[in-house]
Each structure stands twice: as structure tokens, then as C-alpha cells.
Coordinates of C-alpha atoms in Angstrom, one line a residue:
Chain D
X1 CA -65.0 122.9 -191.0
X2 CA -66.0 120.9 -194.1
X3 CA -62.4 121.5 -195.4
X4 CA -60.9 119.9 -192.3
X5 CA -63.3 117.0 -192.5
X6 CA -62.5 116.5 -196.2
X7 CA -58.8 116.4 -195.5
X8 CA -59.2 114.0 -192.5
X9 CA -61.4 111.5 -194.4
X10 CA -59.5 111.7 -197.6
X11 CA -56.3 111.0 -195.7
X12 CA -58.0 108.0 -194.0
X13 CA -59.2 106.7 -197.4
X14 CA -55.8 107.0 -199.0
X15 CA -54.1 105.3 -196.1
X16 CA -56.6 102.5 -196.2
X17 CA -56.2 102.1 -199.9
X18 CA -52.4 101.9 -199.5
X19 CA -53.0 99.3 -196.7
X20 CA -55.1 97.3 -199.1
X21 CA -52.3 97.2 -201.6
X22 CA -49.4 96.7 -199.2
X23 CA -50.7 94.4 -196.5
X24 CA -49.1 91.0 -196.2
X25 CA -52.3 89.3 -195.0
X26 CA -55.3 88.9 -197.3
X27 CA -57.8 89.4 -194.4
X28 CA -56.1 92.6 -193.4
X29 CA -56.3 93.8 -197.0
X30 CA -60.0 93.1 -197.0
X31 CA -60.5 95.0 -193.8
X32 CA -58.5 97.9 -195.2
X33 CA -60.8 97.9 -198.1
X34 CA -63.7 98.1 -195.7
X35 CA -62.2 101.2 -194.0
X36 CA -61.5 102.8 -197.4
X37 CA -65.2 102.3 -198.4
X38 CA -66.3 103.9 -195.1
X39 CA -64.1 106.9 -195.9
X40 CA -65.5 107.2 -199.4
X41 CA -69.1 107.0 -198.1
X42 CA -68.3 109.9 -195.7
X43 CA -67.1 111.9 -198.8
X44 CA -70.4 111.0 -200.5
X45 CA -72.3 112.4 -197.6
X46 CA -70.2 115.6 -197.9
X47 CA -71.2 115.7 -201.6
X48 CA -74.9 115.5 -200.5
X49 CA -75.3 112.0 -202.0
X50 CA -76.8 110.5 -198.9
X51 CA -78.6 107.6 -200.6
X52 CA -75.4 106.6 -202.4
X53 CA -73.4 106.7 -199.2
X54 CA -76.0 104.4 -197.6
X55 CA -75.9 102.1 -200.6
X56 CA -72.1 102.0 -200.7
X57 CA -72.0 100.9 -197.1
X58 CA -74.9 98.4 -197.6
X59 CA -73.8 96.9 -200.9
X60 CA -70.0 97.2 -200.8
X61 CA -69.1 97.1 -197.1
X62 CA -72.0 94.8 -196.3
X63 CA -72.1 92.4 -199.1
X64 CA -68.9 92.6 -201.2
X65 CA -66.4 92.8 -198.4
X66 CA -68.2 90.0 -196.5
X67 CA -68.1 87.9 -199.7
X68 CA -64.4 88.6 -200.1
X69 CA -63.7 87.6 -196.5
X70 CA -65.8 84.4 -197.0
X71 CA -63.9 83.5 -200.1
X72 CA -60.5 84.1 -198.4
X73 CA -61.7 81.8 -195.6
X74 CA -62.8 79.2 -198.1
X75 CA -59.6 79.2 -200.2
X76 CA -57.3 78.9 -197.2
X77 CA -54.3 80.5 -198.9
X78 CA -51.6 79.3 -196.5
X79 CA -52.6 81.9 -193.9
X80 CA -52.9 84.5 -196.6
X81 CA -49.2 85.3 -196.4
X82 CA -47.5 86.5 -199.6
X83 CA -43.9 86.1 -200.8
X84 CA -41.9 89.3 -201.1
X85 CA -42.2 91.2 -204.3
X86 CA -39.6 91.3 -207.1
X87 CA -37.8 94.6 -207.3
X88 CA -38.6 94.8 -211.0
X89 CA -42.3 94.5 -210.4
X90 CA -42.3 97.2 -207.7
X91 CA -40.4 99.6 -210.0
X92 CA -42.6 98.9 -213.0
X93 CA -45.8 99.2 -211.1
X94 CA -44.7 102.4 -209.4
X95 CA -43.8 104.0 -212.7
X96 CA -47.2 103.0 -214.2
X97 CA -49.1 104.4 -211.3
X98 CA -47.0 107.6 -211.3
X99 CA -47.6 108.0 -215.0
X100 CA -51.4 107.7 -214.4
X101 CA -51.3 110.4 -211.7
X102 CA -49.0 112.6 -213.9
X103 CA -51.4 112.3 -216.9
X104 CA -54.4 113.3 -214.8
X105 CA -52.5 116.2 -213.2
X106 CA -51.3 117.5 -216.5
X107 CA -55.0 117.4 -217.6
X108 CA -55.9 119.5 -214.6
X109 CA -53.0 121.9 -215.2
X110 CA -54.5 122.8 -218.5
X111 CA -57.0 124.9 -216.6
X112 CA -60.0 122.7 -217.3
X113 CA -61.1 123.1 -213.7
X114 CA -60.6 126.1 -211.5
X115 CA -61.3 125.9 -207.8
X116 CA -62.8 129.4 -207.6
X117 CA -65.5 128.9 -210.1
X118 CA -66.6 125.6 -208.8
X119 CA -66.9 126.3 -205.1
X120 CA -69.1 123.9 -203.2
X121 CA -71.6 126.6 -202.2
X122 CA -72.4 127.7 -205.7
X123 CA -74.4 124.7 -207.1
X124 CA -77.6 124.2 -205.1
X125 CA -78.1 120.7 -203.7
X126 CA -81.5 120.0 -205.0
X127 CA -81.2 116.2 -205.2
X128 CA -81.0 115.2 -201.6
X129 CA -84.6 114.3 -201.8
X130 CA -85.2 110.6 -202.4
X131 CA -88.4 111.4 -204.5
X132 CA -86.2 112.8 -207.3
X133 CA -84.3 109.5 -207.5
X134 CA -87.5 107.6 -207.7
X135 CA -89.0 109.8 -210.3
X136 CA -85.8 109.7 -212.4
X137 CA -85.5 105.9 -212.1
X138 CA -89.0 105.2 -213.2
X139 CA -89.3 107.7 -216.0
X140 CA -86.1 108.7 -217.7
X141 CA -84.1 105.6 -216.7
X142 CA -86.8 103.0 -216.9
X143 CA -85.1 100.9 -219.6
X144 CA -81.7 100.8 -217.7
X145 CA -83.5 99.7 -214.5
X146 CA -85.1 96.8 -216.4
X147 CA -81.7 95.9 -218.0
X148 CA -79.9 96.0 -214.7
X149 CA -82.6 93.7 -213.2
X150 CA -82.1 91.3 -216.1
X151 CA -78.3 91.6 -215.6
X152 CA -78.7 90.6 -212.0
X153 CA -80.7 87.6 -213.0
X154 CA -78.1 86.5 -215.6
X155 CA -75.4 87.0 -213.0
X156 CA -77.2 84.8 -210.5
X157 CA -77.7 82.1 -213.1
X158 CA -74.0 82.4 -214.1
X159 CA -72.8 82.0 -210.5
X160 CA -75.0 78.9 -210.1
X161 CA -73.6 77.3 -213.4
X162 CA -70.0 78.2 -212.6
X163 CA -70.0 76.9 -209.0
X164 CA -71.7 73.7 -209.9
X165 CA -69.4 70.7 -209.4
X166 CA -68.2 69.1 -212.7
X167 CA -67.5 65.4 -212.2
X168 CA -65.5 64.6 -215.3
X169 CA -62.0 66.0 -215.3
X170 CA -60.5 67.1 -218.6
X171 CA -56.9 66.2 -219.3
X172 CA -54.5 69.1 -218.7
X173 CA -56.7 70.7 -216.0
X174 CA -54.0 70.2 -213.4
X175 CA -51.0 72.4 -213.3
X176 CA -48.2 70.7 -215.2
X177 CA -45.1 70.3 -213.1
X178 CA -41.7 70.6 -214.9
X179 CA -41.0 66.9 -214.3
X180 CA -44.4 65.7 -215.5
X181 CA -44.8 63.7 -218.6
X182 CA -47.2 65.5 -221.0
Chain I
X1 CA -60.7 127.6 -197.9
X2 CA -63.5 125.8 -199.7
X3 CA -63.3 122.4 -201.1
X4 CA -63.8 122.4 -204.8
X5 CA -64.3 119.9 -207.5
X6 CA -60.6 119.8 -208.0
X7 CA -59.9 118.3 -204.6
X8 CA -62.4 115.5 -205.1
X9 CA -61.0 114.8 -208.5
X10 CA -57.4 114.7 -207.2
X11 CA -58.5 112.2 -204.5
X12 CA -60.4 110.1 -207.0
X13 CA -57.4 110.0 -209.4
X14 CA -55.0 109.1 -206.6
X15 CA -57.3 106.3 -205.4
X16 CA -57.6 105.0 -209.0
X17 CA -53.8 105.1 -209.3
X18 CA -53.4 103.2 -206.1
X19 CA -55.8 100.6 -207.3
X20 CA -54.0 100.3 -210.6
X21 CA -50.7 100.0 -208.8
X22 CA -52.1 97.2 -206.7
X23 CA -53.4 95.4 -209.8
X24 CA -50.0 95.5 -211.3
X25 CA -48.1 94.7 -208.1
X26 CA -50.0 91.9 -206.4
X27 CA -50.0 88.2 -207.4
X28 CA -53.0 87.0 -205.4
X29 CA -56.2 87.0 -207.6
X30 CA -58.4 88.1 -204.7
X31 CA -56.3 91.1 -203.8
X32 CA -56.2 92.0 -207.5
X33 CA -59.9 91.8 -207.6
X34 CA -60.2 94.1 -204.5
X35 CA -57.9 96.6 -206.2
X36 CA -60.2 96.5 -209.3
X37 CA -63.1 97.3 -207.0
X38 CA -61.2 100.2 -205.5
X39 CA -60.7 101.6 -209.0
X40 CA -64.4 101.3 -209.6
X41 CA -65.2 103.1 -206.4
X42 CA -62.7 105.9 -207.2
X43 CA -64.5 106.4 -210.5
X44 CA -67.8 106.6 -208.8
X45 CA -66.4 109.2 -206.4
X46 CA -65.4 111.3 -209.4
X47 CA -68.9 110.9 -210.9
X48 CA -70.6 111.9 -207.7
X49 CA -68.3 115.0 -207.5
X50 CA -69.1 116.0 -211.1
X51 CA -72.8 115.5 -210.5
X52 CA -72.7 117.6 -207.3
X53 CA -70.7 120.5 -208.8
X54 CA -72.8 120.6 -212.0
X55 CA -76.0 120.6 -210.0
X56 CA -77.5 117.6 -211.9
X57 CA -78.7 114.2 -210.6
X58 CA -77.6 112.2 -213.7
X59 CA -74.2 111.3 -212.2
X60 CA -75.8 110.0 -209.0
X61 CA -78.2 107.9 -210.9
X62 CA -75.3 106.5 -213.0
X63 CA -73.4 105.6 -209.8
X64 CA -76.6 103.8 -208.6
X65 CA -76.4 101.6 -211.7
X66 CA -72.6 101.2 -211.3
X67 CA -73.2 99.8 -207.8
X68 CA -75.7 97.3 -209.1
X69 CA -73.5 96.1 -211.9
X70 CA -70.5 95.9 -209.5
X71 CA -72.5 93.7 -207.2
X72 CA -73.3 91.3 -210.0
X73 CA -69.7 91.5 -211.2
X74 CA -68.3 90.6 -207.8
X75 CA -70.6 87.6 -207.5
X76 CA -69.6 86.2 -210.8
X77 CA -65.9 87.0 -210.4
X78 CA -65.6 85.4 -207.0
X79 CA -67.4 82.3 -208.4
X80 CA -64.8 82.2 -211.1
X81 CA -62.0 82.5 -208.6
X82 CA -63.5 79.6 -206.5
X83 CA -63.9 77.5 -209.6
X84 CA -60.3 78.3 -210.6
X85 CA -59.1 77.3 -207.1
X86 CA -61.0 74.1 -207.3
X87 CA -59.4 73.1 -210.6
X88 CA -55.9 74.4 -210.3
X89 CA -55.4 74.5 -206.5
X90 CA -53.9 78.0 -206.5
X91 CA -55.0 81.6 -207.0
X92 CA -51.5 83.0 -207.7
X93 CA -51.5 84.6 -211.1
X94 CA -47.8 83.7 -211.6
X95 CA -48.8 80.0 -211.5
X96 CA -51.9 80.3 -213.7
X97 CA -50.0 80.2 -217.0
X98 CA -51.9 77.6 -219.0
X99 CA -52.0 79.9 -222.1
X100 CA -48.3 80.7 -222.0
X101 CA -47.1 78.2 -224.5

């Protein structure tokens, strides 16, 4: 039964990821990304990482995708339609992606991981309890927690500074058209 | 047939490759950014799978931090995209070639 669920949800995730890349409409791409994240959070549940599945939905699907949709609405990119790709771009990108997959599979084929030894039932899932997360975060990972908090503060300040309106325009800010005088 | 670490890793690698493909293929900055996020999520899937099959919690805690950093990163990145659009009037990477000459 878990095997069937894994295949269903991994197929859903892959289809949504392809939809994210291939969609003509930016809003449809963002919604495909949402579906992809939901599939990955189901896979997290199957890996006994319930807290992370919840956080993925909350942070990514709730905040990040909503932010993306908001920015797409704000920018108004001519209905979000894209021009067709150049053939050269498609070929080059496909070769690059295929090489990445090939490299990973050749790594797997060296026999680093064997499916028999690493069956799901063998390792006990002791960390489904939230208490262990709390204990780890406030003992071993105390300094990273502080640093991440500081990073969030810096990020917030950075967003405020970046999105402030600058009144003076510097020369050369605008896109130079071919006919323009420099 | 049980699902092993190998299956999750294959899925993570494929998702990462699709994200990489999208980064190379697309011209819209926002879509490129979403594909980057997809690559990040694929990496977290691999980390959670490693953590689960090794029986340790370290990978999960690491993913926790990755989620936090990704949230900050998305906020700053989208602010940069908006600032870019305000100045240049486009988010097409083919037209953002100020450093070309």
C-alpha cells in the first residue's frame, strides 16, 4: 500500500513540476508549484517527518506561493503569456538536465545505495515526537537558531530598504533602445 | 515491494533536474525563481529521506533551517524583482543585459 501511494504522489509531483516549467501562463505555473509542494509534503508524511510536512505547506504553499501570485499580479506581465522558445535553448537545456540525471544515476549505479539494505521498515522512526525537535533546537542547535533569527531580521530590513522608492533617477537606468543617443 | 532510499533519491534528483531545466529554459525572472525554489525543495526531500533511512534527526533539523532561510530568501528575491521591474519595466532576462557591453 505505501508503495502504491509513493508512486501516485511522486507521479503527481513530477507532473506538477513539469507543469511549472512548461506552462504558458505565469499564474498556472505558480499553481503547479503549489500542487508540487503538496505532493512533496505527502512524501514527507510518508517519511515520518510530520512537522516538516506541515511547515512545508504552511511556509511554502501558504506564504511563498501566495507571495509569488501577488508579485505576478503586481507586475502585470502582459497576461503572463510567454513567447515560444528558441530551438537551441530547448536542446541545450534538455542536454544539461539529462546530464544532471545521468550523473546522479551513474553515482547510484556504483552500488552506493542498495534497496534491500535500506528498506523503510528497518530504521525505527523515533523522531516523530515533537519534543525531540524542541530538545535538539534548544540544545545542540542553539547557535543556528539564533543565527537564523538574525538572518530573518536582516532579510526584513533588506526588503524594506530595497522596496523603498528612490526619487532620483540615475542616468542609464532605463533600457537603451538601439536608436537612442547614449 | 518496499520503497527504499533509492526511490526517494531518484525522485529528488529528477525534481532537481526539472528545476534546473526550467532555470535554463525560461526567460521570465519569476518562473526562474520558482524553479530555483523547486530545486531547493528537491534537495530537502533528499535530506529528509537520508535522515529517515539513517534513523537520525539531524537531516530533519537541517531541513527546518533550510525552510527558514528559503522564506527569507524569497522575500528578498521578490523585492529585488519588484525593484528591477520598477526601474527597467521588464522581468525578461533576455532584455536585462546592462552588463553585456
